[in-house]
Amino acid sequence: MYLLRPTTIRNKKTPNRAILFMVLFFGALTIVAAQNKVKDSLTKVLHEVYAQKNFSTSDTTYINLLNKLSAEFAYHTSDSLKILTTQALKYSKNSNYKKGESEALMNMGIYHSNMGESSRAIAHYKEALKIANDTDNDLIKLKIINVLATEYNWAGDYTKSLDLFLEGTELAEKSGHERRLSILLENLANLYASQKDYEQAIIFYERVKKLNEDIGNDISKAQTMCNMASVYADMGKFEYAMFNVNASIPIFENNHILDWLAYSYEVKGKTYLRQKNYKWALHWYNQCNLLHKKINDDRGKIDLLNGMAEAYYGMNEIELSEKYAQESFEISNKINFPEGIQKCAMTLYRINKSKNKYSEALKFHEIYQQVSDTLSRDENKRGLAMLKTKIDHEKEQEALILKNQQALTNQKYVVYGAIVIILIFIVITLLIHRGQKIQKKLNVKLQNQKEDLLKREIELNEINLTKDKLFSIIGHDLRGPIGALQELLRMLKVGEIQQSEFMDFIPKLRDDVDHISFTLNNLLSWGQTQMKGAVTKPTAFGLEELVTDNINLLSEIAENKSIKMINRISDNTIIWSDVNQIDIVIRNLISNALKFTPEHGMVTIDAQEGKDHWEISVRDSGIGMDLVTQDKLFNANSNHTTYGTNNEKGTGLGLSLCKEMVEKNNGKIWVESALRIGTCFFFTIPKSQKDYKNVG
């Protein structure tokens, strides 16, 4: 749920154009807006501003009114929302009005969110937030943070959603925006509720409810009670659910808030459904369905239709149940809403199973399982668990303080004689029990120490092997170039060679230094992984830009050998991995290809999309290799150095390092090669991978 109420601002200038279009537009708009007093009022003010003698489309008051009116269409008419937002965005850019531009981009994001285009919505929200950060308006920043966090929640990215909600609450507390704080806290509660952590959700809802009571906002209080009712229904606390939803409905009816009224009817229907009172559940679902014909809220309609399907299923009216479940499933797929797909798939599985359509039932069960696996990823819940742990810890501390205070009070009334007798008995019992526990702990401790010693012995052996390999590579590939540089400097110093002669060695010295730098980078990366110091931190990023950066980095080497490097990776190749580790893999593979490709050759980098991964290839037109050499390539215990077509040196470490980095990111690497034809290295990497009513 969004409550977008931009503030009106005054301005400056003079105009004269697009009058005929705007008169016709607002004439049609007034017919639609007659259904709502707020739209009616805003349309009237727009007419008045437009009719002023010195009207200008760069007038910030006019732009603010456009943004405000467009927000009123968020759950009613998507076409009107888009038209008004497009106009506001155009006029804001023309007049360099940053606040208007950020609000228009936010409203455009809402439009795309309503259309189920989550990635486009997120892109608009991010752009809006970037512009808003250049202003001093904390209120617009809080609005954008809220809708962006909500979109991440709908998209199933709970960690990013949580981070943004926490960032928003911190800003709201700092800037004193209590209404925005209550909205963000409520959506944070919704985030926990969507994860079925109902107890934690109720804690946040109670805090929001008290905050709204202090503010004195009845509508906000009704929204919170409606969300609480939904959670109580899911918890099976039906009396609490009915109390809260019944208290919220009259407020929405009196204020003509149709989207929230529809939601409250749906929650009441769900409460009856959970109690298996299917007749009354359908009554309230039908009331909700009538309101949905007047608003545009596909996400809300998913829960409504699926609830109706469950109610009809409970009444054994299977055909009607399948009709509503299928409609809900189609809307969920249309707007790409994972949680909706999950619910509808389970309902359709049960329906088809009851009709003995086992192949269809299996299909929907597989869809349900696939979406469930995606939504329950550990990394999405980690941030929520951290916050919950912090809150639980604070509660335990408060409980402990209260408990200690109570114990001190009670001690004053205890008879000292009885205390002495009881304490003696307790001490004796505890000493016996403690002795037994100490003996058990000592046994466990000794066993753990033995296991730790064995583990450390193994780790020490591995570290020694790593050390030996590091010294071997340093002695083999670094000492030579460094020694040559020392000797040249000595000869120059003592006059054995002239400065002009020394300058002739500069290109060679530069190649040696580049080789030393490349070798050191690989050594440090490999050594860190062997010493267990490298932590894989996967993020979503575009591979095309990373490949382009490495091509630019190695372009001079390619130019020296007249080798053409081709990047065929598209800009939509988004992967989920550690950017620094994949950077090392790409650089080593391209460097290898350049090393073993003769002059006037070609190196091509490409990507093929799989079901849940990308297959990356680095192909060269070089000398190739036999099967024996291929079998030794990824051996971690080998540091065999091979020279390139121009006698370029290598560490023999790069490919084993590539193998480690790829496998740390849940991929695999292999090679295909033929002598005198060329070599192609392949590796795979994972792809980068939205029922509660949210307030805006």
Short mmCIF file of N, CA, C and O in Angstrom, two decimals, residues 150-249:
data_model
loop_
_atom_site.label_atom_id
_atom_site.label_comp_id
_atom_site.label_asym_id
_atom_site.label_seq_id
_atom_site.Cartn_x
_atom_site.Cartn_y
_atom_site.Cartn_z
N THR A 150 10.02 -2.11 -0.54
CA THR A 150 8.83 -2.92 -0.76
C THR A 150 8.96 -3.75 -2.05
O THR A 150 8.59 -4.93 -2.09
N GLU A 151 9.50 -3.12 -3.11
CA GLU A 151 9.67 -3.83 -4.38
C GLU A 151 10.66 -4.99 -4.23
O GLU A 151 10.45 -6.08 -4.78
N TYR A 152 11.74 -4.76 -3.50
CA TYR A 152 12.69 -5.85 -3.25
C TYR A 152 12.01 -6.99 -2.48
O TYR A 152 12.28 -8.17 -2.73
N ASN A 153 11.12 -6.64 -1.54
CA ASN A 153 10.37 -7.66 -0.80
C ASN A 153 9.51 -8.48 -1.75
O ASN A 153 9.52 -9.72 -1.72
N TRP A 154 8.76 -7.79 -2.63
CA TRP A 154 7.92 -8.50 -3.61
C TRP A 154 8.75 -9.36 -4.55
O TRP A 154 8.32 -10.41 -5.00
N ALA A 155 9.95 -8.91 -4.87
CA ALA A 155 10.83 -9.65 -5.78
C ALA A 155 11.52 -10.81 -5.07
O ALA A 155 12.22 -11.58 -5.70
N GLY A 156 11.35 -10.94 -3.73
CA GLY A 156 11.95 -12.04 -2.99
C GLY A 156 13.34 -11.77 -2.49
O GLY A 156 13.98 -12.65 -1.92
N ASP A 157 13.86 -10.55 -2.69
CA ASP A 157 15.20 -10.21 -2.20
C ASP A 157 15.06 -9.57 -0.82
O ASP A 157 15.14 -8.36 -0.65
N TYR A 158 14.86 -10.43 0.22
CA TYR A 158 14.52 -9.93 1.55
C TYR A 158 15.68 -9.21 2.23
O TYR A 158 15.47 -8.31 3.04
N THR A 159 16.91 -9.61 1.91
CA THR A 159 18.06 -8.97 2.54
C THR A 159 18.16 -7.51 2.14
O THR A 159 18.33 -6.62 2.98
N LYS A 160 18.06 -7.22 0.83
CA LYS A 160 18.11 -5.84 0.36
C LYS A 160 16.92 -5.05 0.90
O LYS A 160 17.04 -3.87 1.25
N SER A 161 15.76 -5.72 0.95
CA SER A 161 14.56 -5.07 1.48
C SER A 161 14.78 -4.66 2.93
O SER A 161 14.51 -3.53 3.33
N LEU A 162 15.31 -5.59 3.75
CA LEU A 162 15.55 -5.30 5.16
C LEU A 162 16.56 -4.16 5.32
O LEU A 162 16.35 -3.25 6.12
N ASP A 163 17.66 -4.21 4.56
CA ASP A 163 18.69 -3.17 4.67
C ASP A 163 18.10 -1.78 4.40
O ASP A 163 18.39 -0.82 5.11
N LEU A 164 17.24 -1.69 3.37
CA LEU A 164 16.65 -0.40 3.03
C LEU A 164 15.65 0.06 4.09
O LEU A 164 15.61 1.25 4.43
N PHE A 165 14.83 -0.86 4.60
CA PHE A 165 13.88 -0.48 5.65
C PHE A 165 14.61 0.03 6.89
O PHE A 165 14.20 1.01 7.52
N LEU A 166 15.71 -0.64 7.26
CA LEU A 166 16.49 -0.19 8.42
C LEU A 166 17.14 1.16 8.15
O LEU A 166 17.18 2.03 9.04
N GLU A 167 17.64 1.36 6.94
CA GLU A 167 18.21 2.66 6.56
C GLU A 167 17.15 3.75 6.64
O GLU A 167 17.39 4.86 7.13
N GLY A 168 15.93 3.41 6.16
CA GLY A 168 14.84 4.38 6.18
C GLY A 168 14.39 4.73 7.59
O GLY A 168 14.16 5.90 7.90
N THR A 169 14.29 3.72 8.47
CA THR A 169 13.86 4.01 9.85
C THR A 169 14.89 4.88 10.57
O THR A 169 14.53 5.77 11.34
N GLU A 170 16.17 4.63 10.29
CA GLU A 170 17.22 5.45 10.91
C GLU A 170 17.11 6.90 10.46
O GLU A 170 17.21 7.83 11.27
N LEU A 171 16.87 7.11 9.14
CA LEU A 171 16.73 8.46 8.61
C LEU A 171 15.46 9.13 9.16
O LEU A 171 15.47 10.32 9.50
N ALA A 172 14.36 8.36 9.25
CA ALA A 172 13.09 8.92 9.75
C ALA A 172 13.22 9.34 11.21
O ALA A 172 12.71 10.40 11.62
N GLU A 173 13.90 8.53 12.03
CA GLU A 173 14.10 8.88 13.43
C GLU A 173 14.98 10.12 13.56
O GLU A 173 14.72 11.01 14.37
N LYS A 174 16.02 10.17 12.73
CA LYS A 174 16.97 11.29 12.77
C LYS A 174 16.30 12.60 12.34
O LYS A 174 16.55 13.67 12.91
N SER A 175 15.45 12.52 11.30
CA SER A 175 14.83 13.73 10.75
C SER A 175 13.50 14.07 11.41
O SER A 175 12.90 15.11 11.10
N GLY A 176 13.00 13.21 12.31
CA GLY A 176 11.76 13.49 13.04
C GLY A 176 10.48 13.30 12.25
O GLY A 176 9.44 13.84 12.62
N HIS A 177 10.52 12.50 11.15
CA HIS A 177 9.31 12.23 10.36
C HIS A 177 8.58 11.02 10.96
O HIS A 177 8.79 9.88 10.52
N GLU A 178 7.71 11.27 11.95
CA GLU A 178 7.08 10.17 12.68
C GLU A 178 6.13 9.36 11.80
O GLU A 178 6.05 8.13 11.92
N ARG A 179 5.39 10.03 10.90
CA ARG A 179 4.46 9.31 10.02
C ARG A 179 5.23 8.37 9.09
O ARG A 179 4.85 7.21 8.89
N ARG A 180 6.34 8.86 8.52
CA ARG A 180 7.17 8.01 7.65
C ARG A 180 7.78 6.86 8.46
O ARG A 180 7.92 5.74 7.97
N LEU A 181 8.17 7.15 9.71
CA LEU A 181 8.73 6.11 10.57
C LEU A 181 7.71 5.00 10.80
O LEU A 181 8.05 3.81 10.75
N SER A 182 6.46 5.38 11.05
CA SER A 182 5.43 4.37 11.29
C SER A 182 5.21 3.51 10.04
O SER A 182 5.01 2.29 10.14
N ILE A 183 5.26 4.14 8.86
CA ILE A 183 5.08 3.38 7.60
C ILE A 183 6.22 2.39 7.41
O ILE A 183 6.00 1.21 7.09
N LEU A 184 7.46 2.85 7.60
CA LEU A 184 8.62 1.97 7.41
C LEU A 184 8.63 0.83 8.42
O LEU A 184 8.92 -0.32 8.06
N LEU A 185 8.30 1.13 9.66
CA LEU A 185 8.25 0.07 10.68
C LEU A 185 7.15 -0.94 10.36
O LEU A 185 7.31 -2.14 10.58
N GLU A 186 6.02 -0.44 9.82
CA GLU A 186 4.93 -1.35 9.48
C GLU A 186 5.33 -2.27 8.33
O GLU A 186 5.06 -3.46 8.33
N ASN A 187 6.01 -1.70 7.33
CA ASN A 187 6.47 -2.54 6.23
C ASN A 187 7.56 -3.51 6.68
O ASN A 187 7.70 -4.60 6.12
N LEU A 188 8.35 -3.11 7.67
CA LEU A 188 9.32 -4.02 8.26
C LEU A 188 8.60 -5.18 8.94
O LEU A 188 9.01 -6.34 8.84
N ALA A 189 7.49 -4.86 9.62
CA ALA A 189 6.66 -5.92 10.22
C ALA A 189 6.09 -6.83 9.14
O ALA A 189 6.06 -8.06 9.29
N ASN A 190 5.65 -6.22 8.02
CA ASN A 190 5.13 -7.02 6.90
C ASN A 190 6.19 -7.96 6.35
O ASN A 190 5.90 -9.09 5.91
N LEU A 191 7.45 -7.50 6.34
CA LEU A 191 8.56 -8.33 5.85
C LEU A 191 8.70 -9.58 6.72
O LEU A 191 8.87 -10.69 6.22
N TYR A 192 8.62 -9.40 8.05
CA TYR A 192 8.68 -10.56 8.94
C TYR A 192 7.45 -11.45 8.75
O TYR A 192 7.57 -12.69 8.77
N ALA A 193 6.30 -10.84 8.56
CA ALA A 193 5.08 -11.63 8.38
C ALA A 193 5.16 -12.47 7.11
O ALA A 193 4.71 -13.61 7.08
N SER A 194 5.75 -11.89 6.04
CA SER A 194 5.89 -12.64 4.79
C SER A 194 6.81 -13.84 4.95
O SER A 194 6.73 -14.79 4.18
N GLN A 195 7.69 -13.80 5.97
CA GLN A 195 8.57 -14.93 6.28
C GLN A 195 7.95 -15.86 7.33
O GLN A 195 8.63 -16.74 7.85
N LYS A 196 6.67 -15.59 7.68
CA LYS A 196 5.94 -16.39 8.67
C LYS A 196 6.54 -16.29 10.07
O LYS A 196 6.34 -17.16 10.91
N ASP A 197 7.28 -15.22 10.32
CA ASP A 197 7.78 -14.95 11.66
C ASP A 197 6.76 -14.02 12.33
O ASP A 197 6.98 -12.83 12.54
N TYR A 198 5.60 -14.60 12.68
CA TYR A 198 4.46 -13.80 13.10
C TYR A 198 4.69 -13.10 14.45
O TYR A 198 4.26 -11.97 14.65
N GLU A 199 5.35 -13.79 15.38
CA GLU A 199 5.58 -13.19 16.69
C GLU A 199 6.41 -11.91 16.56
O GLU A 199 6.12 -10.89 17.19
N GLN A 200 7.46 -11.97 15.72
CA GLN A 200 8.30 -10.80 15.52
C GLN A 200 7.51 -9.69 14.81
O GLN A 200 7.67 -8.50 15.11
N ALA A 201 6.66 -10.07 13.85
CA ALA A 201 5.84 -9.10 13.13
C ALA A 201 4.91 -8.36 14.10
O ALA A 201 4.78 -7.13 14.03
N ILE A 202 4.27 -9.10 15.02
CA ILE A 202 3.35 -8.48 15.98
C ILE A 202 4.08 -7.46 16.86
O ILE A 202 3.53 -6.40 17.20
N ILE A 203 5.34 -7.76 17.23
CA ILE A 203 6.12 -6.82 18.05
C ILE A 203 6.23 -5.48 17.34
O ILE A 203 6.02 -4.41 17.93
N PHE A 204 6.56 -5.51 16.04
CA PHE A 204 6.68 -4.27 15.26
C PHE A 204 5.32 -3.60 15.08
O PHE A 204 5.20 -2.37 15.14
N TYR A 205 4.27 -4.39 14.81
CA TYR A 205 2.94 -3.81 14.63
C TYR A 205 2.49 -3.06 15.89
O TYR A 205 1.90 -1.97 15.81
N GLU A 206 2.74 -3.63 17.07
CA GLU A 206 2.35 -2.98 18.32
C GLU A 206 3.09 -1.65 18.49
O GLU A 206 2.51 -0.66 18.95
N ARG A 207 4.36 -1.63 18.10
CA ARG A 207 5.12 -0.38 18.17
C ARG A 207 4.54 0.66 17.23
O ARG A 207 4.40 1.84 17.58
N VAL A 208 4.17 0.22 16.01
CA VAL A 208 3.58 1.13 15.03
C VAL A 208 2.22 1.63 15.51
O VAL A 208 1.89 2.81 15.37
N LYS A 209 1.44 0.73 16.09
CA LYS A 209 0.10 1.11 16.58
C LYS A 209 0.20 2.21 17.64
O LYS A 209 -0.54 3.19 17.61
N LYS A 210 1.14 2.06 18.57
CA LYS A 210 1.34 3.07 19.61
C LYS A 210 1.82 4.39 19.00
O LYS A 210 1.37 5.48 19.39
N LEU A 211 2.73 4.29 18.02
CA LEU A 211 3.24 5.48 17.35
C LEU A 211 2.11 6.23 16.64
O LEU A 211 2.02 7.47 16.70
N ASN A 212 1.21 5.50 15.97
CA ASN A 212 0.08 6.13 15.28
C ASN A 212 -0.91 6.75 16.26
O ASN A 212 -1.54 7.76 15.95
N GLU A 213 -1.06 6.13 17.43
CA GLU A 213 -1.94 6.72 18.45
C GLU A 213 -1.37 8.04 18.94
O GLU A 213 -2.11 9.01 19.16
N ASP A 214 -0.03 8.10 19.10
CA ASP A 214 0.61 9.35 19.53
C ASP A 214 0.47 10.43 18.46
O ASP A 214 0.28 11.61 18.76
N ILE A 215 0.57 10.01 17.19
CA ILE A 215 0.42 10.96 16.08
C ILE A 215 -1.02 11.43 15.96
O ILE A 215 -1.29 12.58 15.58
N GLY A 216 -1.97 10.54 16.27
CA GLY A 216 -3.39 10.87 16.16
C GLY A 216 -3.93 10.68 14.76
O GLY A 216 -4.86 11.37 14.35
N ASN A 217 -3.37 9.71 14.01
CA ASN A 217 -3.80 9.45 12.64
C ASN A 217 -4.66 8.19 12.62
O ASN A 217 -4.15 7.07 12.69
N ASP A 218 -6.00 8.37 12.50
CA ASP A 218 -6.91 7.23 12.55
C ASP A 218 -6.74 6.30 11.36
O ASP A 218 -6.86 5.08 11.49
N ILE A 219 -6.48 6.87 10.17
CA ILE A 219 -6.34 6.04 8.97
C ILE A 219 -5.12 5.14 9.10
O ILE A 219 -5.16 3.95 8.80
N SER A 220 -4.00 5.72 9.56
CA SER A 220 -2.78 4.92 9.75
C SER A 220 -3.01 3.82 10.78
O SER A 220 -2.56 2.68 10.62
N LYS A 221 -3.71 4.17 11.84
CA LYS A 221 -4.01 3.18 12.88
C LYS A 221 -4.87 2.05 12.31
O LYS A 221 -4.64 0.87 12.61
N ALA A 222 -5.83 2.39 11.45
CA ALA A 222 -6.69 1.38 10.83
C ALA A 222 -5.89 0.47 9.91
O ALA A 222 -6.11 -0.75 9.85
N GLN A 223 -4.92 1.05 9.17
CA GLN A 223 -4.08 0.23 8.29
C GLN A 223 -3.28 -0.79 9.09
O GLN A 223 -3.17 -1.96 8.72
N THR A 224 -2.71 -0.32 10.22
CA THR A 224 -1.94 -1.23 11.06
C THR A 224 -2.82 -2.33 11.62
O THR A 224 -2.44 -3.51 11.63
N MET A 225 -4.00 -2.00 12.10
CA MET A 225 -4.91 -3.00 12.66
C MET A 225 -5.33 -4.01 11.60
O MET A 225 -5.49 -5.20 11.89
N CYS A 226 -5.47 -3.56 10.36
CA CYS A 226 -5.84 -4.46 9.26
C CYS A 226 -4.71 -5.46 9.00
O CYS A 226 -4.94 -6.65 8.82
N ASN A 227 -3.46 -4.97 8.98
CA ASN A 227 -2.32 -5.86 8.79
C ASN A 227 -2.17 -6.82 9.97
O ASN A 227 -1.83 -8.00 9.81
N MET A 228 -2.42 -6.31 11.18
CA MET A 228 -2.36 -7.18 12.37
C MET A 228 -3.42 -8.27 12.28
O MET A 228 -3.17 -9.44 12.64
N ALA A 229 -4.60 -7.92 11.78
CA ALA A 229 -5.67 -8.91 11.63
C ALA A 229 -5.25 -10.03 10.69
O ALA A 229 -5.51 -11.21 10.95
N SER A 230 -4.56 -9.66 9.61
CA SER A 230 -4.09 -10.67 8.66
C SER A 230 -3.11 -11.63 9.31
O SER A 230 -3.16 -12.84 9.11
N VAL A 231 -2.19 -11.09 10.12
CA VAL A 231 -1.21 -11.93 10.81
C VAL A 231 -1.90 -12.81 11.85
O VAL A 231 -1.60 -14.01 11.96
N TYR A 232 -2.83 -12.22 12.63
CA TYR A 232 -3.54 -13.02 13.63
C TYR A 232 -4.32 -14.17 12.98
O TYR A 232 -4.40 -15.27 13.53
N ALA A 233 -4.88 -13.92 11.79
CA ALA A 233 -5.59 -14.98 11.08
C ALA A 233 -4.63 -16.12 10.71
O ALA A 233 -4.96 -17.30 10.85
N ASP A 234 -3.42 -15.75 10.26
CA ASP A 234 -2.42 -16.76 9.92
C ASP A 234 -1.93 -17.51 11.16
O ASP A 234 -1.49 -18.65 11.08
N MET A 235 -1.96 -16.84 12.32
CA MET A 235 -1.53 -17.47 13.58
C MET A 235 -2.63 -18.34 14.18
O MET A 235 -2.39 -19.07 15.15
N GLY A 236 -3.84 -18.24 13.64
CA GLY A 236 -4.97 -18.99 14.21
C GLY A 236 -5.64 -18.30 15.37
O GLY A 236 -6.48 -18.88 16.05
N LYS A 237 -5.29 -17.02 15.62
CA LYS A 237 -5.93 -16.24 16.69
C LYS A 237 -7.08 -15.45 16.09
O LYS A 237 -6.97 -14.24 15.83
N PHE A 238 -8.20 -16.14 15.85
CA PHE A 238 -9.27 -15.57 15.03
C PHE A 238 -10.04 -14.46 15.75
O PHE A 238 -10.53 -13.53 15.09
N GLU A 239 -10.16 -14.53 17.08
CA GLU A 239 -10.86 -13.46 17.80
C GLU A 239 -10.08 -12.15 17.69
O GLU A 239 -10.66 -11.08 17.47
N TYR A 240 -8.75 -12.22 17.84
CA TYR A 240 -7.92 -11.03 17.67
C TYR A 240 -8.03 -10.50 16.24
O TYR A 240 -8.08 -9.29 16.01
N ALA A 241 -8.05 -11.43 15.27
CA ALA A 241 -8.14 -11.02 13.87
C ALA A 241 -9.44 -10.28 13.61
O ALA A 241 -9.45 -9.20 12.99
N MET A 242 -10.58 -10.83 14.07
CA MET A 242 -11.88 -10.21 13.84
C MET A 242 -11.98 -8.85 14.54
O MET A 242 -12.51 -7.88 13.98
N PHE A 243 -11.46 -8.75 15.77
CA PHE A 243 -11.51 -7.48 16.49
C PHE A 243 -10.79 -6.38 15.70
O PHE A 243 -11.32 -5.28 15.53
N ASN A 244 -9.60 -6.68 15.22
CA ASN A 244 -8.80 -5.67 14.53
C ASN A 244 -9.40 -5.30 13.17
O ASN A 244 -9.46 -4.12 12.82
N VAL A 245 -9.83 -6.28 12.39
CA VAL A 245 -10.34 -5.96 11.05
C VAL A 245 -11.69 -5.25 11.15
O VAL A 245 -11.98 -4.33 10.37
N ASN A 246 -12.54 -5.64 12.11
CA ASN A 246 -13.84 -4.97 12.28
C ASN A 246 -13.66 -3.52 12.73
O ASN A 246 -14.48 -2.65 12.39
N ALA A 247 -12.60 -3.24 13.49
CA ALA A 247 -12.33 -1.86 13.92
C ALA A 247 -11.81 -1.01 12.78
O ALA A 247 -12.00 0.21 12.76
N SER A 248 -11.14 -1.63 11.80
CA SER A 248 -10.55 -0.86 10.70
C SER A 248 -11.54 -0.57 9.57
O SER A 248 -11.45 0.48 8.91
N ILE A 249 -12.50 -1.45 9.33
CA ILE A 249 -13.40 -1.32 8.18
C ILE A 249 -14.20 0.00 8.19
O ILE A 249 -14.25 0.70 7.16
#
